[in-house]
Amino acid sequence: MYILGIETSCDETSAAILENKKIISNIIYSQIEKHRIFGGVVPEIAAREHLDKLQFVVDESLKKANLSLNDIDVISATYGPGLAGSLIVGLSYAKSLAFALNKKFIGVNHLEAHLLSPFLEYDNIKFPFIGLVVSGGHTNLYLAQEFGKYKLIGSTRDDAAGEAFDKVAKMLNLPYPGGPSISNEAIKGDAKKIVFPQAYMKDESFDFSFSGIKTSVLYFLQKNKVKIKNGEITVSDIAAAFQKATIRAIVNKIRRIYKKYRIKNIAITGGVAANSYLKEEIKRLAEERNLNVFIPSPILCTDNGAMIAYAGYEYAKHNKYSELDLDIIPDLKL
Ligand code: KG4
Ligand code: ZN
């Protein structure tokens, strides 16, 4: 079975082709350069860029796979959550293709696609697993019992983790997106110079909160203008301390989840899962508790068509197809 996956929920225009669960092409056009001068994604520009680039991206995915549209069995596309204008472009395109070519069509929940993305690379990941989707828009913890059966056991009460990276990067005058730029800056810094409070929730829930730490960085910058100016404290030090506090909050939550659920398979997905400090810290926890941790390669952590095609593959295997009147749902939940 050949599955075409189309992703246009935010600022990546992507199309991928899988042969069953094997990736044969995964073309990603990142719009980052178009949004960088504005310090974040501009929805109107994102939608126009998708419109402009999608055809090219799909053509490239076919070319790389050495296939034509007629060879494709199933067309899948993200229908939410995401930016309305961006979602409309990919979903309408996919539905039109499916209609014109008389192919099966599957609308995919972007969060489910992230959650299942480790299956693309790991043969040994099995249900049940604890899945953390940690991106620019979400910080959701799931107990994934089987395909299609996911229990949300925690989420953020304010900012998503990636959003906190993006906002703090802005305060530090580092380029968008903030995740990679903070992570690169942190390598040069000394995290021990500053201690930001970790984002603990007072109650025993598995929810996250990242707005407190963001405010701490803001106050720190205001209070330490002189020290920063004379180089006693550098932007790298602040980036390192912020990254440490944020990532440790995530890792500590996973430690607590394991204590409660005793599930050894842990999947961490979404843009922030590309963070190398997160990988180091998780590796330590995995060794300490003998856990099996599954984190996709960085290219499959951030938004991509391959994960949309993989979710499509699973739905097709279960014979669950979508109707062609499926509409976008910008605030779709999982
Ligand atoms: O999954 P994704 O591509 O898009 C959403 O669905 O949101 O995630 C993008 C987010 C951005 O906030 C970005 O700053 C963050 O992931 N990110 C990172 C890293 N790479 C991307 N955060 C921390 N460390 C990274 N290396
Ligand atoms: Zn995403």
Short mmCIF file of C-alpha atoms and ligand atoms in Angstrom, two decimals:
data_model
loop_
_atom_site.label_atom_id
_atom_site.label_comp_id
_atom_site.label_asym_id
_atom_site.label_seq_id
_atom_site.Cartn_x
_atom_site.Cartn_y
_atom_site.Cartn_z
CA MET A 1 0.00 0.00 0.00
CA TYR A 2 1.27 3.49 -0.92
CA ILE A 3 0.11 6.35 1.32
CA LEU A 4 0.54 10.05 0.57
CA GLY A 5 0.60 12.22 3.70
CA ILE A 6 0.07 15.98 3.56
CA GLU A 7 0.83 18.33 6.46
CA THR A 8 0.03 22.06 6.45
CA SER A 9 -1.14 22.80 10.00
CA CYS A 10 1.44 25.44 10.87
CA ASP A 11 4.60 26.67 9.13
CA GLU A 12 5.87 23.51 7.45
CA THR A 13 4.50 22.50 4.05
CA SER A 14 5.17 18.81 3.78
CA ALA A 15 4.27 15.77 1.69
CA ALA A 16 5.53 12.25 2.21
CA ILE A 17 4.98 8.82 0.72
CA LEU A 18 5.10 5.61 2.68
CA GLU A 19 5.12 2.09 1.34
CA ASN A 20 3.23 0.53 4.24
CA LYS A 21 5.21 1.88 7.18
CA LYS A 22 8.43 2.54 5.27
CA ILE A 23 9.24 6.14 4.36
CA ILE A 24 10.14 6.44 0.69
CA SER A 25 9.99 10.22 0.54
CA ASN A 26 9.43 12.99 3.06
CA ILE A 27 9.68 16.48 1.56
CA ILE A 28 9.48 19.39 4.00
CA TYR A 29 9.45 23.01 2.97
CA SER A 30 9.99 25.09 6.08
CA GLN A 31 8.57 28.61 6.03
CA ILE A 32 10.72 29.73 8.96
CA GLU A 33 12.63 32.30 6.91
CA LYS A 34 9.37 33.99 5.89
CA HIS A 35 8.19 34.34 9.49
CA ARG A 36 11.49 35.04 11.26
CA ILE A 37 11.44 38.82 10.81
CA PHE A 38 8.07 38.89 12.60
CA GLY A 39 9.39 36.80 15.52
CA GLY A 40 6.71 34.13 15.11
CA VAL A 41 4.31 32.52 12.66
CA VAL A 42 2.03 34.98 10.83
CA PRO A 43 -1.13 32.97 9.97
CA GLU A 44 -1.95 34.86 6.78
CA ILE A 45 1.58 34.44 5.40
CA ALA A 46 1.58 30.76 6.41
CA ALA A 47 -1.63 30.03 4.46
CA ARG A 48 -0.37 31.83 1.37
CA GLU A 49 2.95 30.01 1.51
CA HIS A 50 1.20 26.63 1.74
CA LEU A 51 -0.87 27.57 -1.27
CA ASP A 52 2.25 28.58 -3.15
CA LYS A 53 4.43 25.57 -2.25
CA LEU A 54 2.15 22.57 -1.74
CA GLN A 55 1.95 21.49 -5.37
CA PHE A 56 5.73 21.60 -5.69
CA VAL A 57 6.23 19.66 -2.43
CA VAL A 58 3.79 16.93 -3.53
CA ASP A 59 5.46 16.69 -6.96
CA GLU A 60 8.86 16.33 -5.27
CA SER A 61 7.58 13.61 -2.94
CA LEU A 62 6.33 11.62 -5.96
CA LYS A 63 9.51 12.23 -7.93
CA LYS A 64 11.71 11.07 -5.06
CA ALA A 65 9.57 7.96 -4.62
CA ASN A 66 9.64 7.34 -8.36
CA LEU A 67 5.84 7.09 -8.40
CA SER A 68 2.94 8.84 -10.08
CA LEU A 69 -0.32 9.90 -8.42
CA ASN A 70 -2.05 6.87 -9.91
CA ASP A 71 0.18 4.56 -7.87
CA ILE A 72 -1.03 6.08 -4.59
CA ASP A 73 -3.66 4.03 -2.73
CA VAL A 74 -4.57 6.34 0.15
CA ILE A 75 -4.34 10.11 0.59
CA SER A 76 -4.15 11.46 4.14
CA ALA A 77 -3.98 15.03 5.38
CA THR A 78 -4.08 16.92 8.68
CA TYR A 79 -7.52 18.34 9.48
CA GLY A 80 -6.61 19.78 12.92
CA PRO A 81 -5.48 21.12 15.28
CA GLY A 82 -3.67 24.05 13.69
CA LEU A 83 -4.09 27.38 11.94
CA ALA A 84 -7.42 27.51 10.08
CA GLY A 85 -6.12 29.08 6.87
CA SER A 86 -3.18 26.67 6.74
CA LEU A 87 -5.28 23.58 7.44
CA ILE A 88 -7.77 24.51 4.71
CA VAL A 89 -5.04 24.54 2.05
CA GLY A 90 -3.75 21.01 2.76
CA LEU A 91 -7.12 19.44 3.50
CA SER A 92 -8.85 20.88 0.42
CA TYR A 93 -5.94 19.84 -1.76
CA ALA A 94 -5.99 16.28 -0.40
CA LYS A 95 -9.77 15.92 -0.69
CA SER A 96 -9.72 17.25 -4.27
CA LEU A 97 -7.00 14.79 -5.23
CA ALA A 98 -8.88 11.91 -3.65
CA PHE A 99 -12.08 12.93 -5.43
CA ALA A 100 -10.46 13.44 -8.83
CA LEU A 101 -8.44 10.23 -8.69
CA ASN A 102 -11.08 8.18 -6.90
CA LYS A 103 -8.73 7.30 -4.04
CA LYS A 104 -9.42 6.56 -0.39
CA PHE A 105 -9.08 9.58 1.89
CA ILE A 106 -8.18 9.89 5.58
CA GLY A 107 -8.26 13.07 7.69
CA VAL A 108 -5.57 12.90 10.37
CA ASN A 109 -5.42 14.46 13.84
CA HIS A 110 -2.00 16.17 14.02
CA LEU A 111 -1.60 15.21 17.70
CA GLU A 112 -2.25 11.55 17.02
CA ALA A 113 0.29 11.71 14.18
CA HIS A 114 2.96 13.09 16.56
CA LEU A 115 2.05 10.51 19.20
CA LEU A 116 2.41 7.59 16.79
CA SER A 117 5.50 8.97 15.00
CA PRO A 118 8.01 6.72 16.87
CA PHE A 119 6.49 3.69 15.05
CA LEU A 120 8.11 5.02 11.86
CA GLU A 121 11.59 4.26 13.16
CA TYR A 122 11.30 1.82 16.04
CA ASP A 123 10.21 -1.76 15.46
CA ASN A 124 10.22 -2.50 19.18
CA ILE A 125 7.73 0.15 20.39
CA LYS A 126 4.56 -1.48 21.70
CA PHE A 127 1.31 -0.47 23.35
CA PRO A 128 0.70 0.43 26.10
CA PHE A 129 3.04 3.38 26.28
CA ILE A 130 3.21 6.77 27.93
CA GLY A 131 3.34 9.39 25.18
CA LEU A 132 4.36 12.99 25.57
CA VAL A 133 3.56 15.34 22.68
CA VAL A 134 5.64 18.40 23.35
CA SER A 135 5.54 21.04 20.63
CA GLY A 136 4.96 24.71 19.94
CA GLY A 137 1.24 24.37 20.49
CA HIS A 138 0.88 21.44 22.91
CA THR A 139 2.34 19.75 25.96
CA ASN A 140 0.11 16.71 26.33
CA LEU A 141 0.73 13.49 28.20
CA TYR A 142 -1.17 10.42 27.10
CA LEU A 143 -1.60 6.89 28.24
CA ALA A 144 -1.72 5.20 24.83
CA GLN A 145 -3.46 1.88 25.43
CA GLU A 146 -3.86 0.71 21.85
CA PHE A 147 -4.28 2.27 18.42
CA GLY A 148 -7.16 4.77 18.70
CA LYS A 149 -7.39 4.53 22.49
CA TYR A 150 -5.56 7.36 24.20
CA LYS A 151 -6.19 8.78 27.65
CA LEU A 152 -5.06 12.35 28.27
CA ILE A 153 -3.42 12.31 31.71
CA GLY A 154 -1.83 15.76 31.75
CA SER A 155 -1.47 18.91 29.73
CA THR A 156 -0.25 22.46 30.12
CA ARG A 157 -2.36 24.93 32.03
CA ASP A 158 -0.84 27.89 30.18
CA ASP A 159 2.00 27.96 27.63
CA ALA A 160 3.18 24.93 25.69
CA ALA A 161 6.84 24.03 26.29
CA GLY A 162 7.86 25.04 22.76
CA GLU A 163 5.96 28.29 23.14
CA ALA A 164 7.97 29.04 26.30
CA PHE A 165 11.20 28.42 24.36
CA ASP A 166 9.96 30.75 21.60
CA LYS A 167 8.92 33.52 24.02
CA VAL A 168 12.09 33.36 26.12
CA ALA A 169 14.21 33.40 22.95
CA LYS A 170 12.45 36.61 21.96
CA MET A 171 13.29 38.17 25.36
CA LEU A 172 16.93 37.18 24.82
CA ASN A 173 16.94 38.56 21.27
CA LEU A 174 17.58 35.12 19.83
CA PRO A 175 16.07 34.20 16.45
CA TYR A 176 12.79 32.36 15.88
CA PRO A 177 12.15 29.46 16.40
CA GLY A 178 13.36 29.70 19.96
CA GLY A 179 13.88 25.99 20.64
CA PRO A 180 16.90 25.44 18.41
CA SER A 181 18.38 28.89 19.11
CA ILE A 182 18.14 28.51 22.90
CA SER A 183 19.54 25.00 22.68
CA ASN A 184 22.53 26.22 20.58
CA GLU A 185 23.13 29.15 22.91
CA ALA A 186 22.87 26.95 26.01
CA ILE A 187 25.86 24.85 24.94
CA LYS A 188 28.11 27.88 25.50
CA GLY A 189 26.54 28.83 28.84
CA ASP A 190 26.84 27.86 32.49
CA ALA A 191 23.45 26.68 33.75
CA LYS A 192 24.66 26.74 37.37
CA LYS A 193 24.99 30.53 37.47
CA ILE A 194 21.22 31.04 37.75
CA VAL A 195 18.54 28.87 39.27
CA PHE A 196 15.10 29.39 37.76
CA PRO A 197 12.24 27.75 39.63
CA GLN A 198 11.10 24.51 38.07
CA ALA A 199 7.59 24.43 36.76
CA TYR A 200 6.06 22.26 39.49
CA MET A 201 2.34 22.10 39.95
CA LYS A 202 1.41 22.40 43.60
CA ASP A 203 -1.17 19.66 43.42
CA GLU A 204 -0.42 16.07 42.53
CA SER A 205 -1.67 16.36 38.95
CA PHE A 206 0.36 15.58 35.87
CA ASP A 207 -0.31 19.00 34.37
CA PHE A 208 2.41 21.40 33.32
CA SER A 209 2.81 25.15 33.67
CA PHE A 210 5.51 27.08 31.86
CA SER A 211 4.35 30.67 32.22
CA GLY A 212 5.97 31.06 35.68
CA ILE A 213 9.44 30.27 34.45
CA LYS A 214 8.96 32.63 31.52
CA THR A 215 8.09 35.42 33.96
CA SER A 216 11.12 34.52 36.11
CA VAL A 217 13.35 35.03 33.08
CA LEU A 218 11.72 38.40 32.43
CA TYR A 219 12.26 39.59 36.03
CA PHE A 220 15.79 38.26 35.99
CA LEU A 221 16.58 40.28 32.87
CA GLN A 222 15.12 43.43 34.42
CA LYS A 223 17.00 43.01 37.71
CA ASN A 224 20.37 42.09 36.23
CA LYS A 225 20.80 44.61 33.42
CA VAL A 226 24.20 45.77 34.72
CA LYS A 227 25.64 42.27 35.21
CA ILE A 228 24.48 41.30 31.73
CA LYS A 229 25.91 44.48 30.21
CA ASN A 230 29.33 43.97 31.77
CA GLY A 231 29.41 40.30 30.78
CA GLU A 232 29.24 38.82 34.30
CA ILE A 233 26.15 36.92 33.16
CA THR A 234 25.76 36.08 29.46
CA VAL A 235 22.73 35.33 27.30
CA SER A 236 24.17 31.80 26.99
CA ASP A 237 24.07 31.39 30.80
CA ILE A 238 20.41 32.47 30.88
CA ALA A 239 19.53 30.19 27.95
CA ALA A 240 21.26 27.25 29.68
CA ALA A 241 19.50 27.87 33.01
CA PHE A 242 16.10 28.27 31.35
CA GLN A 243 16.57 25.12 29.27
CA LYS A 244 17.66 23.16 32.34
CA ALA A 245 14.64 24.22 34.42
CA THR A 246 12.15 23.59 31.61
CA ILE A 247 13.52 20.24 30.51
CA ARG A 248 13.95 19.02 34.10
CA ALA A 249 10.30 19.84 34.77
CA ILE A 250 9.36 17.59 31.85
CA VAL A 251 11.70 14.78 32.84
CA ASN A 252 10.62 14.89 36.49
CA LYS A 253 7.01 14.60 35.40
CA ILE A 254 7.85 11.50 33.40
CA ARG A 255 9.61 10.07 36.45
CA ARG A 256 6.46 10.62 38.52
CA ILE A 257 4.22 9.18 35.81
CA TYR A 258 6.34 6.05 35.74
CA LYS A 259 6.05 5.76 39.52
CA LYS A 260 2.28 5.79 39.22
CA TYR A 261 1.62 3.80 36.03
CA ARG A 262 4.69 1.50 35.95
CA ILE A 263 4.65 1.50 32.15
CA LYS A 264 8.16 1.10 30.82
CA ASN A 265 7.59 2.31 27.26
CA ILE A 266 7.87 6.09 26.98
CA ALA A 267 7.50 8.00 23.70
CA ILE A 268 8.48 11.66 23.46
CA THR A 269 7.44 13.44 20.27
CA GLY A 270 6.86 16.90 18.78
CA GLY A 271 9.30 19.75 18.11
CA VAL A 272 10.72 20.01 21.65
CA ALA A 273 11.64 16.29 21.57
CA ALA A 274 14.41 17.35 19.17
CA ASN A 275 16.14 19.04 22.13
CA SER A 276 19.49 17.38 22.86
CA TYR A 277 19.52 18.25 26.57
CA LEU A 278 16.11 16.56 26.88
CA LYS A 279 17.57 13.46 25.25
CA GLU A 280 20.53 13.42 27.68
CA GLU A 281 18.31 13.80 30.73
CA ILE A 282 15.82 11.20 29.53
CA LYS A 283 18.63 8.78 28.82
CA ARG A 284 19.75 9.10 32.43
CA LEU A 285 16.25 8.45 33.71
CA ALA A 286 15.88 5.50 31.34
CA GLU A 287 19.09 3.93 32.66
CA GLU A 288 18.14 4.61 36.27
CA ARG A 289 14.67 3.04 35.93
CA ASN A 290 15.33 0.62 33.10
CA LEU A 291 12.81 2.30 30.79
CA ASN A 292 12.46 2.01 27.01
CA VAL A 293 12.42 5.53 25.64
CA PHE A 294 11.41 6.22 22.04
CA ILE A 295 12.25 9.61 20.54
CA PRO A 296 12.06 10.11 16.76
CA SER A 297 14.94 11.59 14.76
CA PRO A 298 14.81 15.41 14.85
CA ILE A 299 13.32 15.61 11.33
CA LEU A 300 10.38 13.45 12.48
CA CYS A 301 9.97 15.37 15.76
CA THR A 302 9.10 18.66 14.08
CA ASP A 303 6.13 18.80 11.70
CA ASN A 304 6.39 16.46 8.71
CA GLY A 305 4.25 14.61 6.19
CA ALA A 306 5.65 11.18 7.08
CA MET A 307 3.87 11.10 10.45
CA ILE A 308 0.60 12.10 8.73
CA ALA A 309 1.06 9.29 6.23
CA TYR A 310 1.85 6.85 9.06
CA ALA A 311 -1.36 7.72 10.92
CA GLY A 312 -3.14 7.29 7.56
CA TYR A 313 -1.54 3.87 7.18
CA GLU A 314 -2.84 2.77 10.59
CA TYR A 315 -6.37 3.99 9.81
CA ALA A 316 -6.29 2.26 6.43
CA LYS A 317 -5.15 -0.99 8.09
CA HIS A 318 -8.16 -0.69 10.41
CA ASN A 319 -10.38 0.08 7.42
CA LYS A 320 -11.34 3.48 8.80
CA TYR A 321 -11.69 6.07 6.06
CA SER A 322 -12.99 9.64 6.11
CA GLU A 323 -15.77 11.17 4.05
CA LEU A 324 -14.90 13.87 1.55
CA ASP A 325 -17.04 16.42 3.40
CA LEU A 326 -14.67 16.35 6.39
CA ASP A 327 -13.95 19.93 7.47
CA ILE A 328 -10.98 21.43 9.30
CA ILE A 329 -11.15 21.58 13.12
CA PRO A 330 -8.57 24.16 14.26
CA ASP A 331 -9.00 23.27 17.95
CA LEU A 332 -9.28 19.52 17.48
CA LYS A 333 -8.46 17.56 20.65
CA LEU A 334 -7.02 14.12 21.24
O1 KG4 B 1 5.96 19.99 16.38
P1 KG4 B 1 6.36 21.33 15.89
O2 KG4 B 1 7.23 21.40 14.64
O3 KG4 B 1 5.12 22.23 15.57
C1 KG4 B 1 3.98 22.21 16.36
O4 KG4 B 1 3.12 21.31 16.13
O5 KG4 B 1 3.92 23.10 17.24
O6 KG4 B 1 7.09 22.08 17.09
C2 KG4 B 1 7.65 23.37 16.98
C3 KG4 B 1 8.17 23.82 18.35
C4 KG4 B 1 8.65 25.26 18.37
O7 KG4 B 1 8.12 25.90 19.52
C5 KG4 B 1 10.16 25.13 18.50
O8 KG4 B 1 10.77 26.21 19.20
C6 KG4 B 1 10.30 23.83 19.26
O9 KG4 B 1 9.28 23.00 18.74
N1 KG4 B 1 11.61 23.20 19.05
C7 KG4 B 1 12.51 22.98 20.02
C8 KG4 B 1 13.65 22.43 19.39
N2 KG4 B 1 13.40 22.33 18.05
C9 KG4 B 1 12.13 22.80 17.86
N3 KG4 B 1 12.44 23.21 21.34
C10 KG4 B 1 13.52 22.90 22.09
N4 KG4 B 1 14.66 22.39 21.56
C11 KG4 B 1 14.78 22.15 20.23
N5 KG4 B 1 15.92 21.66 19.73
ZN ZN B 2 3.35 19.56 15.39
#
